[in-house]
Amino acid sequence: ATVTICHHQTQGLAAHCRNADILITAAGQPNLVCGDAIKPGAYVVDVGLTRQLDQDGKGYWVGDVNATEAAAIASYLTPVPGGVGPLTIALLLENVVQAAELATERVRH
């Protein structure tokens, strides 16, 4: 696999994104990646999470990817919110369990 790391000021960002079979975003820039920047059939993991306000001042969450446009192009798109959050929590809990097991093992020896 070839890993390419970009940021919101990368020249030709859309072209870099269009080359990705798996596109992971974590820029914290709402709607940074539009539909024309997504390779048809790509898997898109949107880690970005930004709170915005609607016209009534009510808050809502958006990701780095324009979900409406991406859903028509990508094979898979993580939802925002609720996409990677549960996975993050599960992995953190796994690390806590491993740390507790190591600590218990050290106490026994």
Short mmCIF file of N, CA and C in Angstrom, two decimals:
data_model
loop_
_atom_site.label_atom_id
_atom_site.label_comp_id
_atom_site.label_asym_id
_atom_site.label_seq_id
_atom_site.Cartn_x
_atom_site.Cartn_y
_atom_site.Cartn_z
N ALA A 1 0.84 -1.19 0.00
CA ALA A 1 0.00 0.00 0.00
C ALA A 1 0.88 1.24 0.00
N THR A 2 0.40 2.26 -0.63
CA THR A 2 1.07 3.55 -0.61
C THR A 2 0.24 4.48 0.26
N VAL A 3 0.85 5.05 1.26
CA VAL A 3 0.16 5.97 2.16
C VAL A 3 0.56 7.39 1.79
N THR A 4 -0.42 8.23 1.58
CA THR A 4 -0.19 9.63 1.28
C THR A 4 -0.83 10.46 2.37
N ILE A 5 -0.07 11.36 2.95
CA ILE A 5 -0.59 12.24 4.00
C ILE A 5 -0.71 13.64 3.43
N CYS A 6 -1.88 14.22 3.58
CA CYS A 6 -2.15 15.58 3.09
C CYS A 6 -2.74 16.40 4.23
N HIS A 7 -2.82 17.70 4.02
CA HIS A 7 -3.53 18.57 4.96
C HIS A 7 -4.39 19.53 4.16
N HIS A 8 -5.14 20.38 4.83
CA HIS A 8 -6.12 21.22 4.14
C HIS A 8 -5.49 22.21 3.16
N GLN A 9 -4.20 22.45 3.23
CA GLN A 9 -3.55 23.37 2.30
C GLN A 9 -2.71 22.65 1.24
N THR A 10 -2.80 21.33 1.18
CA THR A 10 -2.06 20.57 0.18
C THR A 10 -2.51 20.97 -1.22
N GLN A 11 -1.55 21.28 -2.08
CA GLN A 11 -1.87 21.60 -3.47
C GLN A 11 -2.42 20.35 -4.15
N GLY A 12 -3.52 20.49 -4.88
CA GLY A 12 -4.12 19.36 -5.57
C GLY A 12 -4.72 18.32 -4.64
N LEU A 13 -5.28 18.78 -3.53
CA LEU A 13 -5.84 17.86 -2.53
C LEU A 13 -6.88 16.92 -3.14
N ALA A 14 -7.78 17.45 -3.95
CA ALA A 14 -8.82 16.62 -4.55
C ALA A 14 -8.22 15.51 -5.41
N ALA A 15 -7.17 15.82 -6.15
CA ALA A 15 -6.52 14.80 -6.99
C ALA A 15 -5.90 13.71 -6.13
N HIS A 16 -5.27 14.07 -5.02
CA HIS A 16 -4.71 13.07 -4.10
C HIS A 16 -5.83 12.17 -3.57
N CYS A 17 -6.93 12.79 -3.17
CA CYS A 17 -8.05 12.03 -2.62
C CYS A 17 -8.64 11.08 -3.65
N ARG A 18 -8.74 11.52 -4.91
CA ARG A 18 -9.32 10.69 -5.97
C ARG A 18 -8.50 9.43 -6.25
N ASN A 19 -7.23 9.41 -5.83
CA ASN A 19 -6.40 8.23 -6.02
C ASN A 19 -6.59 7.19 -4.94
N ALA A 20 -7.29 7.54 -3.88
CA ALA A 20 -7.38 6.67 -2.70
C ALA A 20 -8.50 5.64 -2.81
N ASP A 21 -8.15 4.38 -2.56
CA ASP A 21 -9.16 3.34 -2.43
C ASP A 21 -9.79 3.40 -1.04
N ILE A 22 -8.96 3.79 -0.07
CA ILE A 22 -9.42 4.02 1.30
C ILE A 22 -9.01 5.43 1.67
N LEU A 23 -9.98 6.27 1.95
CA LEU A 23 -9.73 7.68 2.26
C LEU A 23 -10.11 7.93 3.71
N ILE A 24 -9.14 8.35 4.51
CA ILE A 24 -9.40 8.64 5.92
C ILE A 24 -9.16 10.13 6.13
N THR A 25 -10.16 10.82 6.64
CA THR A 25 -10.03 12.26 6.88
C THR A 25 -10.07 12.54 8.37
N ALA A 26 -9.23 13.47 8.80
CA ALA A 26 -9.20 13.88 10.21
C ALA A 26 -8.65 15.29 10.30
N ALA A 27 -9.20 16.18 9.49
CA ALA A 27 -8.68 17.55 9.41
C ALA A 27 -9.44 18.54 10.29
N GLY A 28 -10.67 18.21 10.65
CA GLY A 28 -11.46 19.17 11.43
C GLY A 28 -11.91 20.36 10.59
N GLN A 29 -12.03 20.15 9.29
CA GLN A 29 -12.47 21.18 8.35
C GLN A 29 -13.80 20.73 7.73
N PRO A 30 -14.91 21.32 8.13
CA PRO A 30 -16.21 20.87 7.63
C PRO A 30 -16.28 20.86 6.11
N ASN A 31 -16.75 19.74 5.58
CA ASN A 31 -16.96 19.57 4.14
C ASN A 31 -15.72 19.84 3.30
N LEU A 32 -14.56 19.55 3.83
CA LEU A 32 -13.30 19.74 3.11
C LEU A 32 -13.25 18.87 1.86
N VAL A 33 -13.77 17.65 1.96
CA VAL A 33 -13.73 16.71 0.84
C VAL A 33 -15.13 16.62 0.24
N CYS A 34 -15.23 17.04 -1.02
CA CYS A 34 -16.51 17.00 -1.73
C CYS A 34 -16.58 15.75 -2.59
N GLY A 35 -17.71 15.50 -3.17
CA GLY A 35 -17.92 14.31 -3.97
C GLY A 35 -16.96 14.15 -5.12
N ASP A 36 -16.58 15.26 -5.77
CA ASP A 36 -15.68 15.16 -6.92
C ASP A 36 -14.26 14.78 -6.51
N ALA A 37 -13.97 14.75 -5.22
CA ALA A 37 -12.65 14.37 -4.73
C ALA A 37 -12.59 12.91 -4.29
N ILE A 38 -13.68 12.18 -4.50
CA ILE A 38 -13.75 10.79 -4.03
C ILE A 38 -13.76 9.85 -5.23
N LYS A 39 -12.91 8.86 -5.16
CA LYS A 39 -12.84 7.83 -6.19
C LYS A 39 -14.09 6.96 -6.12
N PRO A 40 -14.76 6.73 -7.24
CA PRO A 40 -15.94 5.86 -7.19
C PRO A 40 -15.60 4.50 -6.58
N GLY A 41 -16.42 4.10 -5.62
CA GLY A 41 -16.22 2.82 -4.95
C GLY A 41 -15.27 2.85 -3.77
N ALA A 42 -14.70 4.01 -3.47
CA ALA A 42 -13.75 4.11 -2.35
C ALA A 42 -14.46 3.91 -1.02
N TYR A 43 -13.68 3.51 -0.02
CA TYR A 43 -14.15 3.44 1.35
C TYR A 43 -13.70 4.72 2.03
N VAL A 44 -14.64 5.45 2.62
CA VAL A 44 -14.34 6.75 3.22
C VAL A 44 -14.60 6.69 4.72
N VAL A 45 -13.56 6.96 5.49
CA VAL A 45 -13.65 6.98 6.96
C VAL A 45 -13.47 8.43 7.38
N ASP A 46 -14.56 9.03 7.83
CA ASP A 46 -14.55 10.45 8.21
C ASP A 46 -14.39 10.54 9.73
N VAL A 47 -13.18 10.92 10.15
CA VAL A 47 -12.87 11.05 11.57
C VAL A 47 -13.13 12.47 12.06
N GLY A 48 -13.17 13.42 11.13
CA GLY A 48 -13.36 14.83 11.48
C GLY A 48 -14.71 15.06 12.14
N LEU A 49 -14.74 15.95 13.09
CA LEU A 49 -15.98 16.26 13.81
C LEU A 49 -15.96 17.73 14.20
N THR A 50 -16.88 18.49 13.64
CA THR A 50 -16.97 19.92 13.91
C THR A 50 -18.41 20.27 14.24
N ARG A 51 -18.58 21.02 15.31
CA ARG A 51 -19.93 21.45 15.70
C ARG A 51 -20.26 22.74 14.96
N GLN A 52 -21.44 22.77 14.36
CA GLN A 52 -21.92 23.96 13.68
C GLN A 52 -23.29 24.32 14.21
N LEU A 53 -23.72 25.54 13.91
CA LEU A 53 -25.02 26.01 14.36
C LEU A 53 -25.94 26.21 13.16
N ASP A 54 -27.21 25.79 13.33
CA ASP A 54 -28.18 26.04 12.27
C ASP A 54 -28.75 27.45 12.44
N GLN A 55 -29.72 27.81 11.62
CA GLN A 55 -30.29 29.16 11.64
C GLN A 55 -30.96 29.50 12.96
N ASP A 56 -31.40 28.48 13.68
CA ASP A 56 -32.06 28.69 14.97
C ASP A 56 -31.08 28.68 16.14
N GLY A 57 -29.79 28.54 15.84
CA GLY A 57 -28.79 28.51 16.89
C GLY A 57 -28.62 27.14 17.53
N LYS A 58 -29.26 26.14 16.95
CA LYS A 58 -29.18 24.77 17.46
C LYS A 58 -27.93 24.10 16.86
N GLY A 59 -27.19 23.40 17.72
CA GLY A 59 -25.95 22.79 17.27
C GLY A 59 -26.16 21.44 16.60
N TYR A 60 -25.28 21.14 15.64
CA TYR A 60 -25.26 19.84 14.98
C TYR A 60 -23.82 19.55 14.57
N TRP A 61 -23.52 18.30 14.27
CA TRP A 61 -22.16 17.87 13.96
C TRP A 61 -22.00 17.58 12.47
N VAL A 62 -20.87 17.97 11.92
CA VAL A 62 -20.53 17.64 10.54
C VAL A 62 -19.11 17.11 10.51
N GLY A 63 -18.81 16.35 9.47
CA GLY A 63 -17.47 15.80 9.31
C GLY A 63 -16.68 16.55 8.27
N ASP A 64 -15.53 16.02 7.94
CA ASP A 64 -14.66 16.60 6.92
C ASP A 64 -15.17 16.33 5.51
N VAL A 65 -16.02 15.32 5.37
CA VAL A 65 -16.51 14.90 4.07
C VAL A 65 -17.95 15.38 3.89
N ASN A 66 -18.26 15.90 2.71
CA ASN A 66 -19.63 16.25 2.39
C ASN A 66 -20.39 14.94 2.22
N ALA A 67 -21.11 14.55 3.25
CA ALA A 67 -21.73 13.22 3.31
C ALA A 67 -22.76 13.01 2.21
N THR A 68 -23.51 14.02 1.86
CA THR A 68 -24.54 13.88 0.83
C THR A 68 -23.90 13.52 -0.51
N GLU A 69 -22.85 14.22 -0.87
CA GLU A 69 -22.16 13.96 -2.13
C GLU A 69 -21.41 12.63 -2.08
N ALA A 70 -20.75 12.36 -0.97
CA ALA A 70 -19.93 11.15 -0.85
C ALA A 70 -20.78 9.88 -0.88
N ALA A 71 -21.95 9.93 -0.29
CA ALA A 71 -22.81 8.75 -0.22
C ALA A 71 -23.18 8.23 -1.61
N ALA A 72 -23.24 9.12 -2.59
CA ALA A 72 -23.60 8.72 -3.95
C ALA A 72 -22.42 8.12 -4.70
N ILE A 73 -21.20 8.27 -4.18
CA ILE A 73 -19.99 7.86 -4.91
C ILE A 73 -19.24 6.73 -4.21
N ALA A 74 -19.11 6.84 -2.91
CA ALA A 74 -18.30 5.88 -2.15
C ALA A 74 -19.04 4.57 -1.94
N SER A 75 -18.27 3.48 -1.78
CA SER A 75 -18.87 2.19 -1.43
C SER A 75 -19.32 2.20 0.02
N TYR A 76 -18.56 2.90 0.86
CA TYR A 76 -18.86 2.95 2.29
C TYR A 76 -18.43 4.31 2.83
N LEU A 77 -19.24 4.86 3.70
CA LEU A 77 -18.94 6.14 4.35
C LEU A 77 -19.34 6.04 5.81
N THR A 78 -18.39 6.31 6.71
CA THR A 78 -18.73 6.28 8.13
C THR A 78 -19.65 7.46 8.44
N PRO A 79 -20.62 7.25 9.31
CA PRO A 79 -21.51 8.34 9.68
C PRO A 79 -20.82 9.31 10.64
N VAL A 80 -21.26 10.56 10.60
CA VAL A 80 -20.79 11.58 11.55
C VAL A 80 -22.03 12.23 12.12
N PRO A 81 -22.21 12.18 13.43
CA PRO A 81 -21.41 11.49 14.44
C PRO A 81 -21.76 10.00 14.48
N GLY A 82 -21.01 9.26 15.28
CA GLY A 82 -21.30 7.86 15.52
C GLY A 82 -20.53 6.87 14.68
N GLY A 83 -19.62 7.33 13.87
CA GLY A 83 -18.86 6.43 13.02
C GLY A 83 -17.69 5.79 13.73
N VAL A 84 -16.64 6.56 13.94
CA VAL A 84 -15.43 6.00 14.53
C VAL A 84 -15.42 6.14 16.06
N GLY A 85 -16.31 6.91 16.62
CA GLY A 85 -16.35 7.09 18.07
C GLY A 85 -16.47 5.79 18.85
N PRO A 86 -17.45 4.94 18.51
CA PRO A 86 -17.56 3.66 19.22
C PRO A 86 -16.32 2.79 19.08
N LEU A 87 -15.68 2.82 17.92
CA LEU A 87 -14.45 2.05 17.72
C LEU A 87 -13.34 2.59 18.61
N THR A 88 -13.23 3.91 18.68
CA THR A 88 -12.22 4.53 19.54
C THR A 88 -12.41 4.12 20.99
N ILE A 89 -13.63 4.16 21.45
CA ILE A 89 -13.93 3.77 22.84
C ILE A 89 -13.59 2.30 23.07
N ALA A 90 -13.96 1.44 22.12
CA ALA A 90 -13.67 0.01 22.26
C ALA A 90 -12.17 -0.24 22.35
N LEU A 91 -11.39 0.43 21.51
CA LEU A 91 -9.94 0.24 21.53
C LEU A 91 -9.31 0.81 22.80
N LEU A 92 -9.82 1.93 23.29
CA LEU A 92 -9.32 2.47 24.56
C LEU A 92 -9.60 1.49 25.70
N LEU A 93 -10.80 0.92 25.73
CA LEU A 93 -11.13 -0.05 26.77
C LEU A 93 -10.26 -1.29 26.65
N GLU A 94 -9.96 -1.73 25.44
CA GLU A 94 -9.07 -2.86 25.25
C GLU A 94 -7.69 -2.55 25.84
N ASN A 95 -7.20 -1.35 25.63
CA ASN A 95 -5.90 -0.96 26.19
C ASN A 95 -5.94 -0.92 27.71
N VAL A 96 -7.04 -0.49 28.30
CA VAL A 96 -7.18 -0.46 29.75
C VAL A 96 -7.13 -1.88 30.31
N VAL A 97 -7.83 -2.80 29.66
CA VAL A 97 -7.82 -4.20 30.11
C VAL A 97 -6.42 -4.78 30.01
N GLN A 98 -5.72 -4.54 28.91
CA GLN A 98 -4.34 -5.03 28.76
C GLN A 98 -3.42 -4.45 29.83
N ALA A 99 -3.58 -3.17 30.12
CA ALA A 99 -2.75 -2.53 31.15
C ALA A 99 -3.03 -3.15 32.51
N ALA A 100 -4.30 -3.41 32.81
CA ALA A 100 -4.66 -4.02 34.09
C ALA A 100 -4.09 -5.43 34.19
N GLU A 101 -4.15 -6.18 33.11
CA GLU A 101 -3.59 -7.53 33.11
C GLU A 101 -2.08 -7.50 33.34
N LEU A 102 -1.39 -6.58 32.68
CA LEU A 102 0.06 -6.45 32.88
C LEU A 102 0.40 -6.05 34.32
N ALA A 103 -0.38 -5.13 34.86
CA ALA A 103 -0.14 -4.68 36.24
C ALA A 103 -0.36 -5.83 37.22
N THR A 104 -1.40 -6.61 37.00
CA THR A 104 -1.69 -7.76 37.86
C THR A 104 -0.59 -8.81 37.74
N GLU A 105 -0.11 -9.02 36.55
CA GLU A 105 0.96 -9.99 36.33
C GLU A 105 2.24 -9.57 37.05
N ARG A 106 2.56 -8.30 37.04
CA ARG A 106 3.77 -7.80 37.71
C ARG A 106 3.67 -7.94 39.22
N VAL A 107 2.47 -7.76 39.75
CA VAL A 107 2.27 -7.86 41.20
C VAL A 107 2.47 -9.31 41.65
N ARG A 108 2.04 -10.27 40.84
CA ARG A 108 2.15 -11.68 41.19
C ARG A 108 3.58 -12.17 41.17
N HIS A 109 4.45 -11.54 40.39
CA HIS A 109 5.83 -12.03 40.26
C HIS A 109 6.74 -11.29 41.14
#
